[in-house]
Amino acid sequence: MTGVVHVVGAGLSGLSAAVRLVEAGRTVMVHEAAGHAGGRCRSYHDPQLGMTIDNGNHLVLSCNGATFAFLDRIGGRDAVTVLPQAEFSFIDLAVGERWTLRLNQGRVPWWILDPTRRVPGTQAIDYAAILRLLSARPGTKVSDVLPCEGTLYERLWRPVLLAALNIDPRDADATLAAQVLRETFGEGGQACRPVVAQSGLSEAFVDPALRFLEERGAVVRHNNRLHRLAYEGGRVAGLVLGDGPVRLQPRDQVILALPPKATADAIPGLAAPKDHRGIVNVHFAVNCPADTPWLTGVVNGLSDWIFVYPDRISVTVSETDLDVMSRQEIAHQIWTEVSYVTGRYMTGLSDMPPPWQVIREKRATFAPTPEAARLRPRTRTEFRNLFIAGDWTDTGLPACIEGAIRSGDQAADIAIKANG
């Protein structure tokens, strides 16, 4: 007998751990505090818009190997589309200039030699400065090794790193930023093709995972919050949950796939990142022509990235705290930018925004500073049957879908070996 593995938390890290465990023949129980699975990576029906939307925009790229392995495992691969080319539209709202960054498929970055494929106003030699970031040492900030000014930084490195790190890149941990660039630009355009979950994140990542678990006998309990863990003899001896206490048997194990504060509250003495950054997503119900670019990076605007779907437009504002603005003010200002950016593709747009929804996430991601990087815990804990997962743990990546899934996979693998 290998015992039961209790996975606490049904975000992507918890789901990936549970899926890997049941695939290995383990008995799994998932406990989720909310009435739904997916955490920050899910879809829901919004009555204000009258449609299903994602609670946030998440950019997956073709280099995300753990993500694709997870999709293949649960049968969600057909719910995503990998775009054929690594092409990214940009606009600088300060001057109205538009361009498209076009990466070549291979690792050698020939694209920087072509003025029509690189950032306008830059020379090929300008891109060599990024090599200092790629060799950064632990404990350094991006601003310690990369000039955070000038055309190339403002029009490429800042928007790319802001999207990946959700923090002003100048303050970010340089080694995390470097790893992002190694796995994307460093692998060439073949690794940087965007992946679109056209019908929503839940249809690709969450619903197939829940079906996979159910079909293999796993139990998922929603609205079942963890209140505390009981410890005895160097191991977790029990869980106190919303629906009652659970006494663990000698070979039972626990994987905590919770946010950092909840995890630190449950594990005595655990260090975890405490500083977080917010994200605002604004959704507009509007029909979009097929030739509208799916993704546009915005320079010198309130918007950071504009995502276009057939029936809606979703805008992400990263590393932000817009409490000084009302939801209506945010929607109107963002729509002014959206209508300008998409106006060449969509005719007859009104100055007034179409039906909209503003979703604020004040603690969307941990702030990936050098200080926070030192506080990211590993999967194993001092308790022999307790493991942790989450995109805020020591995955080597900032908070993202790929990092969440990697952490769940690793927690499951270590639990399997520990009880093997």
CSV table of C-alpha atoms in Angstrom, one decimal:
chain,number,residue,atom,x,y,z
A,1,MET,CA,0.0,0.0,0.0
A,2,THR,CA,1.3,3.4,-1.0
A,3,GLY,CA,-1.2,5.5,1.0
A,4,VAL,CA,-3.3,8.5,0.0
A,5,VAL,CA,-1.8,11.8,-1.3
A,6,HIS,CA,-3.8,14.8,-0.2
A,7,VAL,CA,-3.3,17.6,-2.6
A,8,VAL,CA,-4.5,20.9,-1.1
A,9,GLY,CA,-5.3,23.5,-3.7
A,10,ALA,CA,-6.7,22.9,-7.2
A,11,GLY,CA,-4.9,25.6,-9.1
A,12,LEU,CA,-2.7,24.5,-12.0
A,13,SER,CA,0.1,23.4,-9.7
A,14,GLY,CA,-2.3,21.2,-7.6
A,15,LEU,CA,-4.0,19.8,-10.7
A,16,SER,CA,-0.7,19.0,-12.4
A,17,ALA,CA,0.5,17.2,-9.2
A,18,ALA,CA,-2.8,15.3,-8.9
A,19,VAL,CA,-2.8,14.3,-12.6
A,20,ARG,CA,0.8,13.0,-12.4
A,21,LEU,CA,0.0,11.1,-9.2
A,22,VAL,CA,-3.0,9.3,-10.5
A,23,GLU,CA,-1.2,8.5,-13.7
A,24,ALA,CA,1.4,6.7,-11.5
A,25,GLY,CA,-1.4,4.7,-9.8
A,26,ARG,CA,-1.5,6.7,-6.6
A,27,THR,CA,-4.8,7.3,-4.6
A,28,VAL,CA,-5.4,11.1,-4.6
A,29,MET,CA,-7.8,13.5,-2.8
A,30,VAL,CA,-7.8,17.1,-3.8
A,31,HIS,CA,-9.1,19.7,-1.4
A,32,GLU,CA,-10.0,23.2,-2.8
A,33,ALA,CA,-11.2,26.2,-0.8
A,34,ALA,CA,-13.2,27.7,-3.7
A,35,GLY,CA,-16.2,26.4,-5.5
A,36,HIS,CA,-14.2,25.9,-8.7
A,37,ALA,CA,-10.8,24.7,-9.8
A,38,GLY,CA,-8.1,26.5,-11.8
A,39,GLY,CA,-7.1,29.3,-9.4
A,40,ARG,CA,-5.9,32.3,-11.5
A,41,CYS,CA,-6.0,30.2,-14.6
A,42,ARG,CA,-9.7,29.6,-15.3
A,43,SER,CA,-12.7,30.8,-17.3
A,44,TYR,CA,-16.1,31.8,-16.0
A,45,HIS,CA,-19.4,33.1,-17.3
A,46,ASP,CA,-19.6,36.8,-16.8
A,47,PRO,CA,-23.3,38.0,-16.7
A,48,GLN,CA,-22.3,41.6,-17.3
A,49,LEU,CA,-20.8,40.6,-20.7
A,50,GLY,CA,-23.1,37.7,-21.3
A,51,MET,CA,-20.2,35.4,-22.3
A,52,THR,CA,-17.5,33.2,-21.0
A,53,ILE,CA,-14.2,35.0,-20.3
A,54,ASP,CA,-10.9,34.2,-18.7
A,55,ASN,CA,-10.3,35.7,-15.3
A,56,GLY,CA,-6.9,36.9,-16.6
A,57,ASN,CA,-4.8,36.8,-19.7
A,58,HIS,CA,-1.9,34.3,-19.6
A,59,LEU,CA,0.6,34.0,-22.5
A,60,VAL,CA,1.8,30.5,-23.2
A,61,LEU,CA,4.6,30.0,-25.8
A,62,SER,CA,5.6,27.0,-27.8
A,63,CYS,CA,8.7,26.5,-25.7
A,64,ASN,CA,6.6,25.6,-22.6
A,65,GLY,CA,7.4,21.9,-22.5
A,66,ALA,CA,5.8,21.1,-19.2
A,67,THR,CA,2.6,22.9,-20.3
A,68,PHE,CA,2.3,20.8,-23.4
A,69,ALA,CA,3.0,17.6,-21.6
A,70,PHE,CA,0.2,18.4,-19.2
A,71,LEU,CA,-2.2,19.2,-22.0
A,72,ASP,CA,-1.3,15.9,-23.8
A,73,ARG,CA,-1.7,14.0,-20.5
A,74,ILE,CA,-5.2,15.3,-19.8
A,75,GLY,CA,-6.4,15.5,-23.4
A,76,GLY,CA,-6.5,19.3,-23.6
A,77,ARG,CA,-4.1,19.8,-26.5
A,78,ASP,CA,-6.9,20.2,-29.1
A,79,ALA,CA,-8.2,23.2,-27.1
A,80,VAL,CA,-5.2,25.3,-27.9
A,81,THR,CA,-3.7,26.6,-31.2
A,82,VAL,CA,0.0,27.2,-31.7
A,83,LEU,CA,0.4,30.2,-34.1
A,84,PRO,CA,2.6,29.4,-37.0
A,85,GLN,CA,5.1,32.3,-36.6
A,86,ALA,CA,6.8,34.2,-33.8
A,87,GLU,CA,5.4,37.6,-34.8
A,88,PHE,CA,4.5,40.3,-32.3
A,89,SER,CA,2.7,43.5,-33.1
A,90,PHE,CA,3.6,46.7,-31.2
A,91,ILE,CA,2.5,50.3,-31.1
A,92,ASP,CA,4.1,53.3,-29.4
A,93,LEU,CA,1.2,55.5,-28.4
A,94,ALA,CA,3.4,58.5,-27.8
A,95,VAL,CA,4.2,58.8,-31.5
A,96,GLY,CA,1.7,56.5,-33.2
A,97,GLU,CA,4.4,54.3,-34.7
A,98,ARG,CA,3.6,50.6,-35.3
A,99,TRP,CA,5.9,47.7,-36.1
A,100,THR,CA,5.9,43.9,-36.0
A,101,LEU,CA,8.8,42.0,-34.4
A,102,ARG,CA,9.5,38.9,-36.6
A,103,LEU,CA,11.8,36.3,-35.1
A,104,ASN,CA,13.4,33.7,-37.4
A,105,GLN,CA,12.7,30.1,-36.5
A,106,GLY,CA,16.3,29.0,-35.6
A,107,ARG,CA,18.5,29.9,-32.6
A,108,VAL,CA,20.8,32.2,-34.5
A,109,PRO,CA,19.0,35.6,-34.3
A,110,TRP,CA,19.3,36.6,-38.0
A,111,TRP,CA,16.2,38.8,-37.5
A,112,ILE,CA,18.2,41.5,-35.7
A,113,LEU,CA,20.2,42.1,-38.9
A,114,ASP,CA,17.0,43.0,-40.8
A,115,PRO,CA,15.6,46.5,-40.1
A,116,THR,CA,12.1,45.4,-41.2
A,117,ARG,CA,12.0,42.6,-38.5
A,118,ARG,CA,13.6,44.3,-35.5
A,119,VAL,CA,12.5,47.3,-33.4
A,120,PRO,CA,12.5,50.5,-35.4
A,121,GLY,CA,15.1,53.0,-34.4
A,122,THR,CA,17.6,50.3,-33.3
A,123,GLN,CA,20.8,48.9,-34.7
A,124,ALA,CA,21.9,45.3,-34.6
A,125,ILE,CA,24.8,46.1,-32.3
A,126,ASP,CA,22.3,47.4,-29.7
A,127,TYR,CA,21.1,43.9,-29.0
A,128,ALA,CA,24.5,42.8,-27.8
A,129,ALA,CA,23.9,44.5,-24.4
A,130,ILE,CA,21.5,41.7,-23.5
A,131,LEU,CA,24.4,39.3,-23.1
A,132,ARG,CA,25.3,41.0,-19.8
A,133,LEU,CA,21.9,40.1,-18.5
A,134,LEU,CA,22.3,36.5,-19.6
A,135,SER,CA,25.5,36.1,-17.5
A,136,ALA,CA,24.1,37.9,-14.4
A,137,ARG,CA,24.9,36.5,-11.0
A,138,PRO,CA,22.4,35.7,-8.3
A,139,GLY,CA,21.4,38.6,-6.1
A,140,THR,CA,21.6,41.2,-8.9
A,141,LYS,CA,18.8,43.3,-10.4
A,142,VAL,CA,18.2,43.8,-14.1
A,143,SER,CA,19.3,47.4,-13.8
A,144,ASP,CA,22.6,46.3,-12.4
A,145,VAL,CA,23.5,44.6,-15.7
A,146,LEU,CA,21.3,46.0,-18.4
A,147,PRO,CA,20.9,49.7,-19.4
A,148,CYS,CA,17.3,50.3,-18.6
A,149,GLU,CA,16.8,53.2,-21.0
A,150,GLY,CA,16.9,53.9,-24.7
A,151,THR,CA,14.8,52.9,-27.6
A,152,LEU,CA,15.5,49.1,-27.5
A,153,TYR,CA,14.8,48.9,-23.8
A,154,GLU,CA,11.6,50.9,-23.9
A,155,ARG,CA,10.2,49.2,-27.1
A,156,LEU,CA,11.3,45.6,-26.5
A,157,TRP,CA,13.0,44.5,-23.3
A,158,ARG,CA,10.8,46.5,-20.9
A,159,PRO,CA,7.4,45.3,-22.3
A,160,VAL,CA,8.7,41.7,-22.7
A,161,LEU,CA,10.2,41.5,-19.2
A,162,LEU,CA,7.2,43.3,-17.6
A,163,ALA,CA,4.9,40.8,-19.1
A,164,ALA,CA,7.0,37.9,-17.9
A,165,LEU,CA,7.9,39.2,-14.4
A,166,ASN,CA,4.9,41.5,-13.5
A,167,ILE,CA,7.3,44.0,-12.0
A,168,ASP,CA,9.3,47.0,-13.2
A,169,PRO,CA,12.2,45.2,-14.9
A,170,ARG,CA,14.7,47.5,-13.3
A,171,ASP,CA,13.9,46.0,-9.9
A,172,ALA,CA,13.6,42.4,-11.0
A,173,ASP,CA,15.9,39.6,-10.2
A,174,ALA,CA,18.3,39.4,-13.1
A,175,THR,CA,18.8,35.6,-13.1
A,176,LEU,CA,15.0,35.1,-13.4
A,177,ALA,CA,14.8,37.6,-16.3
A,178,ALA,CA,17.8,35.9,-17.9
A,179,GLN,CA,16.1,32.5,-17.7
A,180,VAL,CA,13.0,33.8,-19.3
A,181,LEU,CA,15.1,35.1,-22.2
A,182,ARG,CA,17.1,31.9,-22.5
A,183,GLU,CA,14.0,29.7,-22.8
A,184,THR,CA,12.3,32.1,-25.4
A,185,PHE,CA,14.5,34.4,-27.5
A,186,GLY,CA,17.5,32.2,-26.8
A,187,GLU,CA,15.8,29.2,-28.4
A,188,GLY,CA,14.7,31.2,-31.5
A,189,GLY,CA,11.3,31.9,-33.1
A,190,GLN,CA,10.4,28.2,-33.0
A,191,ALA,CA,10.2,28.5,-29.2
A,192,CYS,CA,8.4,31.9,-29.2
A,193,ARG,CA,5.2,31.1,-31.1
A,194,PRO,CA,2.1,32.2,-29.1
A,195,VAL,CA,-0.3,29.5,-27.9
A,196,VAL,CA,-4.0,30.5,-28.0
A,197,ALA,CA,-6.8,28.9,-25.9
A,198,GLN,CA,-9.5,30.3,-28.1
A,199,SER,CA,-12.4,28.9,-26.1
A,200,GLY,CA,-10.9,29.8,-22.8
A,201,LEU,CA,-8.4,28.6,-20.2
A,202,SER,CA,-10.8,26.2,-18.4
A,203,GLU,CA,-11.6,24.3,-21.6
A,204,ALA,CA,-7.9,23.7,-22.2
A,205,PHE,CA,-6.4,23.3,-18.7
A,206,VAL,CA,-9.0,22.8,-16.0
A,207,ASP,CA,-12.1,20.9,-17.3
A,208,PRO,CA,-10.0,18.1,-19.0
A,209,ALA,CA,-7.8,17.8,-15.8
A,210,LEU,CA,-10.9,17.3,-13.7
A,211,ARG,CA,-12.3,14.7,-16.1
A,212,PHE,CA,-9.0,12.9,-16.1
A,213,LEU,CA,-8.9,12.8,-12.3
A,214,GLU,CA,-12.5,11.7,-12.0
A,215,GLU,CA,-12.1,8.9,-14.6
A,216,ARG,CA,-9.2,7.5,-12.6
A,217,GLY,CA,-10.9,7.6,-9.2
A,218,ALA,CA,-9.5,10.7,-7.7
A,219,VAL,CA,-11.8,12.7,-5.4
A,220,VAL,CA,-12.0,16.5,-5.7
A,221,ARG,CA,-13.7,18.3,-2.9
A,222,HIS,CA,-14.6,22.0,-3.5
A,223,ASN,CA,-15.4,24.5,-0.7
A,224,ASN,CA,-13.1,22.6,1.6
A,225,ARG,CA,-10.6,25.0,3.0
A,226,LEU,CA,-7.5,23.9,4.9
A,227,HIS,CA,-7.5,25.5,8.4
A,228,ARG,CA,-4.3,23.9,9.7
A,229,LEU,CA,-2.0,20.9,9.6
A,230,ALA,CA,-1.3,18.7,12.6
A,231,TYR,CA,2.3,17.6,13.1
A,232,GLU,CA,3.7,14.6,15.0
A,233,GLY,CA,7.1,12.9,15.0
A,234,GLY,CA,8.5,14.9,12.0
A,235,ARG,CA,5.6,14.3,9.7
A,236,VAL,CA,2.1,15.6,9.0
A,237,ALA,CA,-0.3,13.6,11.1
A,238,GLY,CA,-3.6,15.2,10.1
A,239,LEU,CA,-5.4,17.9,8.2
A,240,VAL,CA,-8.1,20.1,9.7
A,241,LEU,CA,-10.4,21.0,6.8
A,242,GLY,CA,-13.7,22.8,6.4
A,243,ASP,CA,-15.6,19.5,6.3
A,244,GLY,CA,-13.8,18.1,9.3
A,245,PRO,CA,-10.4,16.7,10.4
A,246,VAL,CA,-8.6,14.0,8.5
A,247,ARG,CA,-6.2,11.6,10.3
A,248,LEU,CA,-3.4,10.5,8.1
A,249,GLN,CA,-2.2,6.9,7.9
A,250,PRO,CA,1.5,6.1,8.1
A,251,ARG,CA,2.1,6.2,4.3
A,252,ASP,CA,-0.2,9.1,3.5
A,253,GLN,CA,1.3,12.3,2.1
A,254,VAL,CA,0.4,15.9,1.6
A,255,ILE,CA,1.2,18.3,-1.2
A,256,LEU,CA,0.3,21.9,-0.4
A,257,ALA,CA,-0.4,23.8,-3.7
A,258,LEU,CA,-1.5,27.1,-2.1
A,259,PRO,CA,-0.4,30.8,-2.3
A,260,PRO,CA,2.7,31.7,-0.4
A,261,LYS,CA,1.0,33.2,2.7
A,262,ALA,CA,-1.4,30.3,3.2
A,263,THR,CA,1.5,27.9,2.8
A,264,ALA,CA,3.7,29.8,5.3
A,265,ASP,CA,0.8,29.9,7.8
A,266,ALA,CA,0.5,26.1,7.6
A,267,ILE,CA,4.2,25.2,7.8
A,268,PRO,CA,6.1,26.4,10.9
A,269,GLY,CA,9.2,28.4,10.1
A,270,LEU,CA,8.8,28.3,6.3
A,271,ALA,CA,10.2,31.3,4.5
A,272,ALA,CA,8.2,32.6,1.5
A,273,PRO,CA,8.0,35.7,-0.7
A,274,LYS,CA,5.8,38.3,1.0
A,275,ASP,CA,5.7,41.1,-1.6
A,276,HIS,CA,3.2,40.9,-4.4
A,277,ARG,CA,2.2,42.8,-7.5
A,278,GLY,CA,-1.3,43.3,-8.9
A,279,ILE,CA,-2.7,42.9,-12.4
A,280,VAL,CA,-5.8,44.5,-14.0
A,281,ASN,CA,-7.6,42.8,-16.9
A,282,VAL,CA,-10.2,44.7,-18.8
A,283,HIS,CA,-12.6,42.8,-21.1
A,284,PHE,CA,-14.8,44.3,-23.9
A,285,ALA,CA,-17.6,42.4,-25.7
A,286,VAL,CA,-17.0,43.3,-29.3
A,287,ASN,CA,-16.9,41.4,-32.6
A,288,CYS,CA,-13.4,41.5,-34.1
A,289,PRO,CA,-12.4,40.9,-37.8
A,290,ALA,CA,-10.2,37.9,-38.4
A,291,ASP,CA,-7.3,40.0,-39.7
A,292,THR,CA,-6.9,41.9,-36.4
A,293,PRO,CA,-3.6,40.9,-34.7
A,294,TRP,CA,-4.2,38.5,-31.9
A,295,LEU,CA,-1.7,40.2,-29.6
A,296,THR,CA,-0.3,43.8,-29.6
A,297,GLY,CA,2.2,45.2,-27.2
A,298,VAL,CA,1.6,48.8,-26.1
A,299,VAL,CA,4.4,51.3,-25.4
A,300,ASN,CA,3.7,54.5,-23.6
A,301,GLY,CA,0.1,53.7,-22.7
A,302,LEU,CA,-1.9,52.5,-19.7
A,303,SER,CA,-2.5,49.2,-21.5
A,304,ASP,CA,0.4,46.8,-21.7
A,305,TRP,CA,-0.9,44.0,-23.9
A,306,ILE,CA,-4.1,43.8,-26.0
A,307,PHE,CA,-5.5,40.3,-26.8
A,308,VAL,CA,-8.1,40.0,-29.6
A,309,TYR,CA,-10.6,37.2,-29.8
A,310,PRO,CA,-13.5,36.8,-32.3
A,311,ASP,CA,-16.1,38.0,-29.7
A,312,ARG,CA,-14.0,40.1,-27.3
A,313,ILE,CA,-10.9,42.1,-26.6
A,314,SER,CA,-9.0,41.6,-23.4
A,315,VAL,CA,-6.4,44.0,-22.1
A,316,THR,CA,-3.7,43.4,-19.4
A,317,VAL,CA,-2.2,46.1,-17.3
A,318,SER,CA,0.8,44.6,-15.4
A,319,GLU,CA,2.5,45.5,-12.1
A,320,THR,CA,-0.2,48.0,-11.2
A,321,ASP,CA,-2.3,49.3,-8.4
A,322,LEU,CA,-5.1,51.3,-10.0
A,323,ASP,CA,-7.0,51.9,-6.8
A,324,VAL,CA,-6.9,55.6,-7.5
A,325,MET,CA,-9.1,55.0,-10.6
A,326,SER,CA,-12.7,53.8,-10.6
A,327,ARG,CA,-13.6,50.7,-12.6
A,328,GLN,CA,-15.5,53.0,-15.1
A,329,GLU,CA,-12.5,55.3,-15.4
A,330,ILE,CA,-10.2,52.3,-16.1
A,331,ALA,CA,-12.6,50.9,-18.7
A,332,HIS,CA,-13.0,54.3,-20.5
A,333,GLN,CA,-9.3,55.1,-20.6
A,334,ILE,CA,-8.4,51.6,-21.8
A,335,TRP,CA,-11.1,51.6,-24.5
A,336,THR,CA,-9.7,54.9,-25.8
A,337,GLU,CA,-6.4,53.1,-26.4
A,338,VAL,CA,-8.0,49.9,-27.7
A,339,SER,CA,-10.1,51.8,-30.2
A,340,TYR,CA,-7.0,53.7,-31.5
A,341,VAL,CA,-4.9,50.5,-31.7
A,342,THR,CA,-7.6,48.4,-33.5
A,343,GLY,CA,-9.2,51.2,-35.4
A,344,ARG,CA,-7.5,50.3,-38.7
A,345,TYR,CA,-9.0,46.8,-38.6
A,346,MET,CA,-12.4,47.6,-37.0
A,347,THR,CA,-14.7,50.3,-38.4
A,348,GLY,CA,-17.5,52.2,-36.7
A,349,LEU,CA,-16.1,52.0,-33.2
A,350,SER,CA,-17.8,54.4,-30.8
A,351,ASP,CA,-15.9,56.6,-28.3
A,352,MET,CA,-18.0,54.9,-25.6
A,353,PRO,CA,-16.8,51.5,-24.7
A,354,PRO,CA,-18.9,48.4,-25.5
A,355,PRO,CA,-20.0,46.2,-22.6
A,356,TRP,CA,-17.0,45.8,-20.3
A,357,GLN,CA,-15.7,44.1,-17.2
A,358,VAL,CA,-12.7,45.1,-15.1
A,359,ILE,CA,-11.0,42.4,-13.0
A,360,ARG,CA,-8.5,43.5,-10.4
A,361,GLU,CA,-6.1,41.0,-8.8
A,362,LYS,CA,-4.2,42.9,-6.1
A,363,ARG,CA,-1.9,39.9,-5.3
A,364,ALA,CA,-1.7,38.3,-8.7
A,365,THR,CA,2.0,37.3,-8.5
A,366,PHE,CA,4.9,37.4,-6.1
A,367,ALA,CA,7.3,40.3,-6.8
A,368,PRO,CA,10.4,38.6,-8.3
A,369,THR,CA,13.0,40.8,-6.7
A,370,PRO,CA,16.4,39.4,-5.7
A,371,GLU,CA,15.2,39.3,-2.1
A,372,ALA,CA,12.1,37.3,-3.1
A,373,ALA,CA,14.2,34.9,-5.2
A,374,ARG,CA,16.2,34.0,-2.0
A,375,LEU,CA,12.9,33.2,-0.2
A,376,ARG,CA,11.4,30.8,-2.7
A,377,PRO,CA,11.3,27.4,-1.0
A,378,ARG,CA,12.1,24.1,-2.6
A,379,THR,CA,9.6,21.3,-2.9
A,380,ARG,CA,10.7,19.2,0.0
A,381,THR,CA,10.1,20.4,3.6
A,382,GLU,CA,11.5,19.4,6.9
A,383,PHE,CA,8.5,17.1,7.3
A,384,ARG,CA,9.0,13.8,5.5
A,385,ASN,CA,5.5,13.4,4.1
A,386,LEU,CA,4.9,17.1,3.2
A,387,PHE,CA,5.8,18.7,-0.1
A,388,ILE,CA,4.9,22.1,-1.6
A,389,ALA,CA,4.1,23.3,-5.1
A,390,GLY,CA,3.2,26.6,-6.7
A,391,ASP,CA,4.5,29.1,-9.3
A,392,TRP,CA,6.0,31.1,-6.4
A,393,THR,CA,8.3,28.2,-5.3
A,394,ASP,CA,11.8,27.7,-6.6
A,395,THR,CA,10.9,26.8,-10.2
A,396,GLY,CA,13.6,28.9,-11.8
A,397,LEU,CA,10.9,30.9,-13.5
A,398,PRO,CA,8.7,33.9,-12.5
A,399,ALA,CA,5.1,33.2,-11.8
A,400,CYS,CA,3.5,31.7,-14.9
A,401,ILE,CA,1.6,28.7,-16.1
A,402,GLU,CA,4.7,26.8,-17.1
A,403,GLY,CA,6.2,27.4,-13.6
A,404,ALA,CA,3.0,26.3,-11.9
A,405,ILE,CA,2.9,23.0,-13.8
A,406,ARG,CA,6.6,22.3,-13.4
A,407,SER,CA,6.2,22.7,-9.6
A,408,GLY,CA,3.3,20.3,-9.5
A,409,ASP,CA,5.1,17.8,-11.6
A,410,GLN,CA,8.1,18.0,-9.4
A,411,ALA,CA,6.1,17.7,-6.1
A,412,ALA,CA,4.4,14.6,-7.5
A,413,ASP,CA,7.6,13.0,-8.7
A,414,ILE,CA,9.3,13.5,-5.3
A,415,ALA,CA,6.2,12.2,-3.4
A,416,ILE,CA,6.2,9.1,-5.6
A,417,LYS,CA,9.9,8.4,-5.0
A,418,ALA,CA,9.6,9.1,-1.3
A,419,ASN,CA,6.9,6.4,-1.0
A,420,GLY,CA,8.0,4.1,-3.7
